[in-house]
C-alpha cells in the first residue's frame, strides 16, 4: 500500500481527500460513507450572524454542471459552537471550519469567537477563509478578487487566532495568482481553489433566470479544466500547499489536480451525484499509485510533465 | 444502506407522456413510507448530472415497488427509455412522508396532475383502516387523470374535475374540496392528504384551515443532494426555513408560509 498522508497548513491528513464546503454534511451521511476515512471534513461556511440565504430556486442543472445561489444560509457561529462542535468533536475526523463574512471585522470576529469555544482548540485543525462566495453581496468574491483585500482579511484573522489559515480563492478574477501571492505574504498557511464561477441560465419561455437570485456559481465537471489550470498556475507561484477543487468526479480527476500541483483535493458537486464517491476516490488514488509504482502520494504532486 | 441499485421489472406507458416503472427491491418495499421519494441517477455519465427525485407510487408486493412519472425534460425522458432487466442507481427511500399514525374516519386525498403519484401509496396504506377514502383528482384534460381505476380498485370514492370539461366536472379540483368536506354521508374525523401544483395545494390548505381539518401536503423543490446537505430545496415555514428533501417533502399545510 502506497503512503497516502499529506501535510497541509501544518495538519497531517491521512489522505489528500476532503469534501468541499457546502456540499456534504456528515450529520446526514449516516451509513453512506465511513467518515473516519476522510482526510478532513469541512462543514458549510459559517458567518458571524445567522443568514437565511437566497430565494428558491437555488440551483439549476447545466451541461455537465450546475449553478447554485444558496447564499450562505447558516445559523451563525454561536449556534455552530453550541450545536455542531460537540458533535464534530466526537466525529473522529480532522475538522476544518469554513468562515465567511461581509466585512473584515466580521471575518475576524467570527474566527475569534470560534477560537474561544470550548471544544474548538482540540477539534478544529484549521479555518478556511471563504473570500470567494459568488452568492452574497459583499465580502465574497469582492474580497477574493482584490489581492490587497484578500491579504488584509488574512492578516487580520492571523492577529486574532492561532488556527492555521487556508484561504479559499475565487476564479472570478484575472488576478488570482496575485491574490495567492498576497495572502501567502499575509501569513496564509495554505490556499484552496476554486470556488464556483459566476454563471447564468435563462428559461426561454418565461424569459426569467432559472435561479431565484438571477445568477449563481457554476460547479461540477464543466469547470474542471479551468480549475486545473488555476491550481497549476497558483502552485507554481507560492510556496504554501494548494488544495485543488473543481469538478472532481472520480479518482482520475483528483490525480489530475495532484499532478497539476495540488497537495490535497476537495470534492464538491460529485457528492450530490454519488454520496459515496469520496471513499471511491481515496481507494482509487491508492490503486493508481500502486499501479504506477509509487510508494507515496507525494511523489506525484506537481509532477505534470510539460 | 440508502444507496442501492434496483432491477427494473417493467417500465410502461400508462398515459400520454406518463410511465409506470416497477422496481425489484425487498429493501425498498419494506422501508418506503407514503410520501417518501427516491433520488434517481438516470445515467452513469456527467450529463445530465444531478439525480431526479421521484415519489414512491406503490408497494406492489413484498419485494416490488413502483414509480409513476411524467416525461418533463431530459432526465425523465432518459428514464422512460430504460428497459426491463436494466439496473438503476437509486438513493432512498428519502425524506419525511405522510403521517399515517392517526387514522381518520374519512381520508380525503386531493390530487392535481402528477400529484396522484404519491397519494396512491397513501390510499394503499389506509385501505381497510378508514371508513372512507375519497379521491379528489383534477387535471387539465381527461388523459391527465392518472391511476383512477387503480384508486377505484382499492375502494376509493373518486370525484374528478378537468379544466376542459372532458371528464368529471369542468374546473379545478379545489372547487369540489369544500363540498367533499361538507359531505356527511359518512361522519367522523377527517384528514386531508394533498399533492399537486403549488397553487392547488395553497388553496387546499386555506380551505382545510377554514374547516379546521388536519391537512398535509407534499411539496416539490429543485434538489441537488436529496440528503439535507446542500440547502438547495428550502421552503419557508412558520418555524423558519426547512428542507423539502429532509423535513419534507410532506409538511403540515398550516406550517407552510404559502
Ligand atoms: C419530492 C419530489 C417527488 C416527486 N415525485 C414525482 C413523481 O412521483 N412523479 C413525477 O412525475 N414527478 C415527480 N417529481 C418531479 C420530478 O422530480 C421532475 O419532473 C423531474 O426532476 C424532471 O426532470 P427532467 O430532467 O425530466 O426535467 P428538466 O426540466 O430537464 O430538469 C432540469 C432540472 O430541474 C429539476 N426539476 C424539474 N422539474 C422539477 C420538479 N417539478 N420538482 C423538482 N425538480 C424539478 C430536475 O430534477 C433537474 O435537476 C417529484 C419532485 C420532488 C421534489
Ligand atoms: C450547493 C453548493 C453550496 C456551496 N456552498 C459553499 C460554501 O458554503 N462555502 C464555500 O466555501 N464553498 C461553497 N461551495 C463551493 C464548493 O465548495 C466548491 O468550491 C465548488 O463547488 C467547486 O467544486 P465542485 O466542482 O467539486 O463542486 C458550494 C457549492 C455548491 C454546489
Ligand atoms: S436537496 Fe440538498 S438539502 Fe435538499
XYZ file of C-alpha atoms and ligand atoms in Angstrom:
652
model
C 0.000 0.000 0.000
C 1.316 3.390 -1.005
C 1.549 6.044 1.700
C -1.334 8.496 1.361
C -0.655 11.047 4.090
C -0.034 14.688 3.217
C 0.676 17.825 5.227
C -1.491 20.867 4.640
C -1.369 24.045 6.718
C 0.516 22.231 9.430
C -2.037 19.434 9.673
C -1.197 15.863 8.862
C -4.056 14.404 6.785
C -4.256 10.636 6.477
C -5.014 11.094 2.790
C -5.442 14.091 0.484
C -9.235 13.826 0.094
C -11.802 16.031 1.845
C -15.210 17.409 0.967
C -15.717 20.941 -0.367
C -17.629 23.269 1.952
C -21.398 23.361 1.410
C -21.658 20.063 -0.402
C -21.551 17.382 2.261
C -22.948 17.124 5.763
C -21.648 14.298 7.891
C -24.730 14.560 10.074
C -26.792 13.486 7.086
C -24.310 10.914 5.815
C -25.064 8.104 8.209
C -24.197 4.831 6.549
C -23.275 6.465 3.252
C -19.575 6.873 3.940
C -17.060 5.983 6.613
C -16.388 9.471 7.918
C -13.212 8.411 9.690
C -11.605 7.601 6.338
C -11.804 11.230 5.131
C -8.609 13.275 5.072
C -10.590 16.102 6.682
C -14.158 17.328 6.966
C -15.255 20.900 6.154
C -18.768 21.952 7.225
C -20.721 24.571 5.288
C -19.362 28.121 5.675
C -20.464 29.917 8.822
C -20.824 33.643 9.402
C -20.949 35.845 12.495
C -24.736 36.076 12.421
C -27.413 33.773 11.085
C -28.123 34.130 7.347
C -31.305 32.925 5.658
C -29.764 32.717 2.186
C -31.268 33.427 -1.210
C -34.743 32.762 -2.666
C -35.556 29.458 -4.414
C -34.942 28.031 -6.926
C -31.406 27.982 -5.596
C -29.963 25.579 -8.110
C -30.263 24.672 -11.729
C -28.611 21.959 -13.721
C -26.421 22.956 -16.682
C -24.425 20.898 -19.199
C -22.208 18.660 -17.049
C -22.561 21.081 -14.177
C -24.875 23.125 -12.013
C -25.433 26.676 -10.860
C -26.136 27.412 -7.228
C -27.056 30.522 -5.306
C -27.594 29.164 -1.809
C -26.369 32.441 -0.330
C -24.531 31.054 2.694
C -27.597 30.011 4.667
C -26.297 29.144 8.125
C -27.224 29.606 11.765
C -24.208 31.715 12.697
C -21.074 30.994 14.683
C -22.739 30.846 18.123
C -25.183 28.141 17.037
C -22.331 26.321 15.299
C -20.347 26.282 18.539
C -23.364 25.093 20.552
C -24.889 22.568 18.187
C -22.212 21.381 15.768
C -18.863 21.497 17.538
C -19.710 18.956 20.262
C -20.849 16.550 17.548
C -17.772 17.232 15.427
C -15.531 16.732 18.446
C -16.679 13.114 18.544
C -16.743 12.506 14.792
C -13.229 11.105 14.589
C -12.134 13.233 11.647
C -9.960 16.370 11.452
C -12.275 19.362 11.086
C -11.543 22.480 9.039
C -14.100 25.220 9.676
C -15.065 27.403 6.724
C -15.692 31.043 7.610
C -17.381 33.721 5.515
C -18.281 37.330 6.179
C -19.261 40.627 4.654
C -16.612 42.803 6.306
C -13.083 42.254 7.576
C -14.286 42.758 11.143
C -16.964 40.151 10.688
C -14.436 37.582 9.458
C -12.091 38.345 12.332
C -14.810 38.323 14.985
C -16.176 35.003 13.746
C -12.762 33.350 13.892
C -12.095 34.895 17.295
C -15.425 33.559 18.674
C -14.617 30.137 17.322
C -11.189 30.258 18.932
C -12.710 30.906 22.353
C -15.129 27.981 22.132
C -14.671 25.062 24.495
C -14.152 22.239 22.023
C -12.516 24.338 19.343
C -8.826 24.052 20.094
C -8.992 20.267 20.165
C -11.425 19.753 17.295
C -10.753 22.492 14.769
C -7.498 21.850 12.958
C -7.659 24.900 10.669
C -10.020 27.527 9.309
C -10.768 28.004 5.645
C -11.441 31.638 4.798
C -14.106 31.866 2.109
C -13.322 35.151 0.365
C -14.815 33.738 -2.812
C -18.542 33.164 -2.385
C -20.282 34.499 -5.516
C -23.705 34.473 -3.864
C -23.521 37.271 -1.318
C -23.495 40.998 -1.934
C -20.345 41.886 -0.009
C -17.273 40.138 1.347
C -17.218 37.151 -1.000
C -15.819 37.406 -4.490
C -15.454 41.156 -3.823
C -12.706 40.392 -1.303
C -11.108 37.464 -3.077
C -10.756 39.242 -6.390
C -8.703 42.065 -4.898
C -5.275 40.875 -3.760
C -4.940 43.695 -1.197
C -8.319 42.907 0.372
C -7.640 39.168 0.457
C -4.305 39.879 2.138
C -5.872 42.266 4.638
C -8.522 39.723 5.685
C -5.823 37.089 6.096
C -3.612 39.379 8.179
C -6.492 40.469 10.444
C -7.527 36.875 11.087
C -3.919 35.938 11.825
C -3.950 38.593 14.554
C -6.962 37.186 16.376
C -6.459 33.446 16.139
C -3.926 30.692 16.371
C -5.675 28.419 13.871
C -3.763 27.623 10.700
C -5.403 29.561 7.856
C -6.408 28.255 4.469
C -7.609 30.989 2.112
C -10.178 29.862 -0.463
C -9.795 31.861 -3.647
C -12.203 32.755 -6.404
C -11.774 32.045 -10.107
C -13.803 35.173 -10.873
C -10.800 37.427 -11.344
C -7.837 37.844 -13.634
C -5.528 38.410 -10.677
C -5.886 35.106 -8.834
C -2.129 34.443 -8.888
C -1.525 37.890 -7.422
C -4.188 37.167 -4.790
C -2.477 33.883 -3.926
C 0.909 35.543 -3.553
C -0.611 38.348 -1.480
C -2.322 36.027 1.013
C 0.834 33.942 1.325
C 2.747 37.087 2.247
C -0.008 37.992 4.715
C 0.531 34.710 6.525
C -1.824 32.167 4.944
C -0.786 28.588 5.647
C -2.439 27.130 2.544
C -4.615 28.131 -0.379
C -7.656 26.353 -1.741
C -9.253 26.957 -5.118
C -11.553 27.163 -6.945
C -14.832 28.352 -5.557
C -17.610 28.481 -8.163
C -17.529 30.518 -11.383
C -20.188 33.187 -11.982
C -22.840 31.844 -14.312
C -26.382 32.411 -15.520
C -29.065 30.317 -17.150
C -32.301 31.649 -18.688
C -35.645 29.952 -19.278
C -36.504 30.883 -22.868
C -40.261 30.613 -22.359
C -40.605 32.720 -19.225
C -37.508 34.824 -20.134
C -36.585 34.644 -16.475
C -33.309 33.396 -14.985
C -33.550 29.774 -13.866
C -32.374 30.572 -10.357
C -34.085 32.920 -7.967
C -31.206 35.331 -7.499
C -30.739 35.703 -11.256
C -27.246 34.272 -11.346
C -25.117 31.928 -9.325
C -21.919 29.911 -9.232
C -21.052 27.142 -11.659
C -19.601 23.885 -10.322
C -19.204 20.297 -11.412
C -17.280 18.577 -14.216
C -17.831 21.563 -16.541
C -15.392 23.696 -14.514
C -12.593 21.148 -14.065
C -10.151 22.205 -16.824
C -10.379 25.823 -15.649
C -9.719 24.746 -12.071
C -6.779 22.502 -13.003
C -5.094 25.379 -14.854
C -5.628 27.771 -11.948
C -4.222 25.260 -9.462
C -1.263 24.737 -11.787
C -0.585 28.485 -12.001
C -1.012 29.150 -8.289
C 1.011 26.180 -7.054
C 3.950 27.426 -9.125
C 3.687 30.923 -7.718
C 3.536 30.162 -3.984
C 5.450 28.015 -1.503
C 2.495 27.028 0.672
C 0.348 23.974 -0.116
C -2.534 24.327 -2.560
C -5.798 22.413 -2.243
C -7.367 21.720 -5.638
C -11.139 21.985 -6.062
C -13.454 21.971 -9.064
C -15.349 19.254 -10.868
C -13.645 16.257 -9.300
C -15.912 13.320 -10.094
C -13.520 10.378 -9.684
C -10.003 9.353 -8.638
C -8.595 10.217 -12.066
C -9.821 13.795 -11.741
C -8.289 14.056 -8.269
C -4.951 12.724 -9.559
C -5.009 15.360 -12.314
C -5.143 18.071 -9.643
C -2.294 16.450 -7.703
C -0.168 16.321 -10.863
C -1.015 19.961 -11.541
C 0.422 20.882 -8.152
C -2.282 20.363 -5.530
C -1.199 18.789 -2.248
C -4.772 17.785 -1.449
C -8.197 17.976 -3.077
C -11.787 18.772 -2.168
C -14.790 17.051 -3.686
C -17.992 19.088 -4.062
C -20.763 18.581 -6.590
C -19.830 14.909 -7.081
C -21.261 14.197 -3.615
C -24.728 15.079 -4.934
C -24.384 12.536 -7.711
C -22.843 9.790 -5.597
C -22.689 10.364 -1.842
C -20.197 7.505 -1.539
C -17.798 8.995 -4.082
C -15.140 10.284 -1.664
C -14.456 6.751 -0.428
C -14.060 5.557 -4.018
C -11.706 8.446 -4.772
C -9.498 7.586 -1.790
C -9.264 3.935 -2.855
C -8.834 4.936 -6.494
C -5.857 7.183 -5.762
C -4.264 4.425 -3.729
C -4.807 1.903 -6.545
C -3.333 4.293 -9.082
C -0.198 4.808 -7.014
C 0.234 1.078 -6.689
C -0.296 0.536 -10.394
C 2.205 3.213 -11.363
C 4.842 2.059 -8.898
C 4.628 4.994 -6.494
C 5.194 4.415 -2.805
C 3.981 7.771 -1.610
C 1.285 10.081 -2.915
C 3.687 12.997 -2.506
C 5.722 11.568 -5.389
C 3.121 12.731 -7.889
C 2.360 16.206 -6.549
C 3.200 18.798 -9.203
C 4.674 16.153 -11.489
C 2.847 17.151 -14.660
C 5.387 16.852 -17.500
C 5.360 19.738 -19.913
C -27.891 1.480 3.032
C -29.657 4.312 1.244
C -27.586 3.918 -1.902
C -28.560 0.893 -3.958
C -29.161 -0.466 -7.392
C -32.555 -1.889 -8.250
C -33.546 -4.004 -11.202
C -36.268 -2.665 -13.455
C -39.060 -5.191 -13.821
C -41.129 -3.097 -16.181
C -41.335 0.454 -17.470
C -44.592 1.001 -19.335
C -46.532 3.917 -20.764
C -49.774 4.320 -18.816
C -50.967 7.616 -20.339
C -49.630 10.095 -22.819
C -46.161 11.062 -21.506
C -46.650 9.144 -18.262
C -44.811 5.960 -17.300
C -45.046 3.420 -14.543
C -41.772 1.801 -13.549
C -41.703 -1.260 -11.332
C -38.502 -1.977 -9.415
C -37.393 -5.125 -7.711
C -36.149 -4.380 -4.198
C -37.154 -6.060 -0.992
C -35.470 -3.290 0.972
C -37.368 -0.501 -0.779
C -40.647 -2.376 -0.475
C -40.031 -2.857 3.212
C -38.647 0.574 4.116
C -40.668 3.001 1.972
C -43.360 5.110 3.600
C -46.060 7.013 1.697
C -44.736 10.425 0.665
C -41.099 9.376 0.609
C -39.118 9.584 -2.600
C -36.215 8.007 -4.448
C -33.376 10.124 -5.809
C -32.604 8.507 -9.137
C -29.458 8.667 -11.210
C -30.810 8.453 -14.738
C -27.484 7.674 -16.351
C -23.968 6.918 -15.188
C -22.214 9.804 -17.003
C -21.863 13.511 -16.218
C -24.797 14.769 -18.282
C -27.483 15.065 -17.068
C -25.529 15.442 -13.874
C -27.982 15.514 -10.991
C -30.318 12.865 -9.674
C -34.081 13.175 -10.178
C -36.497 12.950 -7.217
C -39.497 10.676 -7.840
C -42.037 9.618 -5.178
C -42.781 6.039 -4.337
C -46.127 5.373 -6.025
C -46.998 1.974 -4.629
C -45.644 -1.075 -2.901
C -46.672 -3.829 -5.255
C -45.713 -6.746 -3.046
C -43.026 -7.643 -0.519
C -40.219 -7.146 -2.999
C -41.532 -4.709 -5.581
C -42.292 -1.018 -5.634
C -43.482 1.221 -8.430
C -42.992 4.800 -9.548
C -45.329 6.896 -11.662
C -43.651 9.705 -13.541
C -44.232 12.172 -16.326
C -41.685 12.904 -19.042
C -40.832 16.545 -18.434
C -37.296 17.045 -19.704
C -34.119 15.160 -20.441
C -33.867 13.240 -17.191
C -37.324 11.754 -17.152
C -37.158 11.074 -20.911
C -33.958 9.075 -20.349
C -35.704 7.249 -17.523
C -38.595 6.383 -19.829
C -36.167 4.695 -22.263
C -34.967 2.179 -19.661
C -35.816 -1.444 -20.370
C -36.836 -4.231 -18.054
C -33.792 -6.130 -16.806
C -31.651 -2.978 -16.592
C -30.494 -1.769 -13.200
C -30.807 1.776 -11.918
C -28.944 3.586 -9.188
C -31.295 4.975 -6.551
C -30.873 6.705 -3.208
C -33.708 6.134 -0.873
C -36.266 5.997 0.462
C -35.649 9.649 1.368
C -37.497 12.360 3.234
C -40.322 12.585 5.681
C -43.623 11.174 4.412
C -47.296 11.493 5.338
C -48.179 10.970 8.966
C -50.417 7.914 8.989
C -50.060 7.249 12.710
C -53.520 8.638 13.339
C -56.211 7.156 11.149
C -59.165 9.420 10.420
C -62.655 8.087 9.764
C -62.580 9.753 6.396
C -59.449 10.285 4.313
C -59.674 12.961 1.660
C -56.925 12.737 -0.962
C -56.563 15.803 -3.151
C -54.530 15.168 -6.301
C -53.621 17.578 -9.068
C -51.961 16.151 -12.191
C -48.879 14.061 -11.302
C -49.806 14.594 -7.648
C -51.731 11.347 -7.872
C -48.373 9.525 -7.803
C -47.584 9.581 -4.066
C -51.242 9.638 -2.983
C -51.907 6.162 -4.322
C -49.425 4.806 -1.766
C -51.341 6.688 0.954
C -54.634 5.151 -0.195
C -52.988 1.725 -0.221
C -51.830 2.064 3.376
C -55.141 3.451 4.628
C -57.213 0.766 2.943
C -59.353 -1.042 5.489
C -58.257 1.297 8.281
C -60.582 4.182 7.450
C -64.327 4.191 6.877
C -63.923 6.044 3.616
C -61.175 7.198 1.265
C -62.268 9.861 -1.115
C -60.016 10.815 -4.022
C -60.489 14.264 -5.487
C -58.480 14.307 -8.663
C -58.089 17.129 -11.138
C -56.169 17.570 -14.365
C -56.133 19.713 -17.491
C -57.788 17.024 -19.602
C -59.222 13.529 -19.246
C -55.826 11.975 -20.190
C -54.238 13.678 -17.201
C -56.474 11.912 -14.657
C -53.970 9.283 -13.565
C -54.460 5.921 -11.878
C -58.204 6.477 -11.418
C -59.070 2.817 -11.979
C -56.341 1.774 -9.513
C -57.760 4.065 -6.845
C -61.259 2.704 -7.509
C -59.983 -0.856 -7.316
C -58.765 -0.318 -3.755
C -62.115 1.153 -2.800
C -61.688 4.905 -3.162
C -64.670 7.067 -3.920
C -63.419 9.135 -6.869
C -64.504 12.694 -7.717
C -62.992 14.237 -10.823
C -62.537 17.616 -12.480
C -60.865 18.645 -15.731
C -60.068 22.156 -16.877
C -61.541 21.474 -20.333
C -64.546 19.518 -19.081
C -63.526 16.338 -20.954
C -64.202 14.255 -17.817
C -65.851 14.931 -14.472
C -66.804 18.453 -13.611
C -65.241 21.351 -15.516
C -62.978 23.443 -13.320
C -60.382 22.934 -10.617
C -60.317 20.131 -8.098
C -60.300 22.633 -5.248
C -63.836 23.616 -6.385
C -65.010 20.227 -5.106
C -62.915 20.201 -1.966
C -65.291 22.206 0.192
C -68.198 20.035 -0.897
C -66.199 16.916 -0.014
C -65.529 18.240 3.476
C -69.209 19.052 3.962
C -70.396 15.689 2.610
C -71.719 13.993 5.730
C -72.843 10.678 4.187
C -70.175 9.133 6.354
C -69.484 11.070 9.517
C -66.457 11.241 11.751
C -62.987 12.732 11.728
C -61.334 13.892 8.539
C -57.728 14.116 7.395
C -56.566 15.591 4.128
C -53.549 14.454 2.085
C -52.697 16.615 -0.911
C -50.187 16.706 -3.732
C -50.214 18.775 -6.906
C -49.301 22.190 -8.266
C -48.383 24.740 -5.621
C -51.465 26.941 -6.195
C -53.710 23.912 -5.795
C -52.082 22.947 -2.516
C -52.192 26.518 -1.241
C -55.924 26.675 -1.961
C -56.434 23.280 -0.353
C -54.518 24.468 2.698
C -56.664 27.590 3.006
C -59.924 25.658 2.832
C -58.672 22.977 5.240
C -57.731 25.823 7.581
C -61.194 27.349 7.425
C -62.818 23.991 8.238
C -60.131 23.242 10.788
C -59.267 19.806 9.405
C -55.694 18.474 9.558
C -54.087 18.635 6.132
C -50.715 17.508 4.846
C -49.139 18.493 1.547
C -46.267 17.023 -0.450
C -44.073 19.813 -1.841
C -41.606 19.960 -4.708
C -38.424 21.986 -4.938
C -35.290 21.748 -7.083
C -32.876 19.373 -5.394
C -29.201 18.575 -5.636
C -28.200 16.200 -2.811
C -31.617 14.988 -1.668
C -29.979 14.292 1.697
C -30.241 17.579 3.557
C -26.665 18.689 2.915
C -26.732 21.367 0.223
C -29.664 23.586 1.296
C -30.978 23.863 -2.270
C -34.519 22.823 -1.537
C -35.736 25.092 1.231
C -39.292 26.204 1.934
C -40.367 28.980 4.261
C -42.356 27.742 7.243
C -43.652 29.253 10.464
C -40.552 27.781 12.142
C -38.153 29.219 9.557
C -36.591 27.576 6.523
C -36.942 23.818 6.217
C -35.513 21.392 3.674
C -38.050 19.778 1.360
C -35.775 16.736 0.951
C -35.321 16.146 4.679
C -38.017 17.699 6.897
C -40.320 17.269 3.851
C -41.404 16.643 1.177
C -44.568 16.257 3.276
C -45.452 19.101 5.650
C -48.498 20.086 7.655
C -50.252 22.611 5.446
C -50.627 25.143 8.276
C -46.862 25.076 8.739
C -46.087 26.460 5.271
C -45.916 30.177 4.501
C -47.771 29.949 1.210
C -40.053 15.070 -3.601
C -40.412 15.047 -5.067
C -41.169 13.999 -5.554
C -41.503 13.946 -6.907
N -42.248 12.909 -7.339
C -42.591 12.834 -8.633
C -43.358 11.736 -9.117
O -43.719 10.836 -8.362
N -43.668 11.719 -10.416
C -43.269 12.709 -11.284
O -43.580 12.633 -12.471
N -42.542 13.743 -10.858
C -42.182 13.830 -9.560
N -41.440 14.904 -9.130
C -40.988 15.884 -10.115
C -39.745 15.354 -10.837
O -38.666 15.362 -9.935
C -39.390 16.224 -12.057
O -40.409 16.129 -13.001
C -38.085 15.778 -12.691
O -36.998 16.044 -11.837
C -37.869 16.465 -14.038
O -36.602 16.098 -14.553
P -36.294 16.269 -16.101
O -34.859 16.051 -16.342
O -37.207 15.423 -16.893
O -36.730 17.778 -16.379
P -35.842 19.074 -16.557
O -36.780 20.202 -16.526
O -34.934 18.953 -17.735
O -34.961 19.067 -15.251
C -33.984 20.040 -15.005
C -33.703 20.097 -13.520
O -34.840 20.613 -12.825
C -35.322 19.685 -11.867
N -36.794 19.689 -11.872
C -37.600 19.888 -12.953
N -38.897 19.840 -12.571
C -38.907 19.631 -11.236
C -39.937 19.492 -10.268
N -41.224 19.567 -10.590
N -39.586 19.287 -8.976
C -38.291 19.206 -8.619
N -37.266 19.331 -9.500
C -37.576 19.530 -10.788
C -34.745 18.359 -12.304
O -34.644 17.438 -11.232
C -33.404 18.768 -12.862
O -32.476 18.982 -11.835
C -41.089 14.983 -7.786
C -40.338 16.040 -7.296
C -39.990 16.094 -5.957
C -39.185 17.234 -5.440
C -24.692 23.831 -3.420
C -23.313 24.373 -3.171
C -23.045 25.048 -1.974
C -21.784 25.561 -1.724
N -21.543 26.194 -0.545
C -20.293 26.656 -0.264
C -19.990 27.256 0.988
O -20.832 27.382 1.871
N -18.709 27.686 1.195
C -17.723 27.557 0.267
O -16.574 27.934 0.511
N -17.987 26.968 -0.929
C -19.231 26.533 -1.218
N -19.484 25.925 -2.431
C -18.387 25.789 -3.417
C -17.710 24.422 -3.293
O -17.144 24.247 -2.020
C -16.638 24.234 -4.385
O -15.627 25.206 -4.216
C -17.195 24.358 -5.789
O -18.467 23.799 -5.878
C -16.304 23.722 -6.849
O -16.131 22.342 -6.622
P -17.019 21.176 -7.331
O -16.998 21.455 -8.810
O -16.355 19.901 -6.948
O -18.380 21.309 -6.774
C -20.753 25.403 -2.698
C -21.012 24.714 -3.881
C -22.279 24.201 -4.136
C -22.523 23.470 -5.425
S -31.564 18.780 -1.907
Fe -29.772 19.184 -0.753
S -30.662 19.882 1.114
Fe -32.380 19.258 -0.008
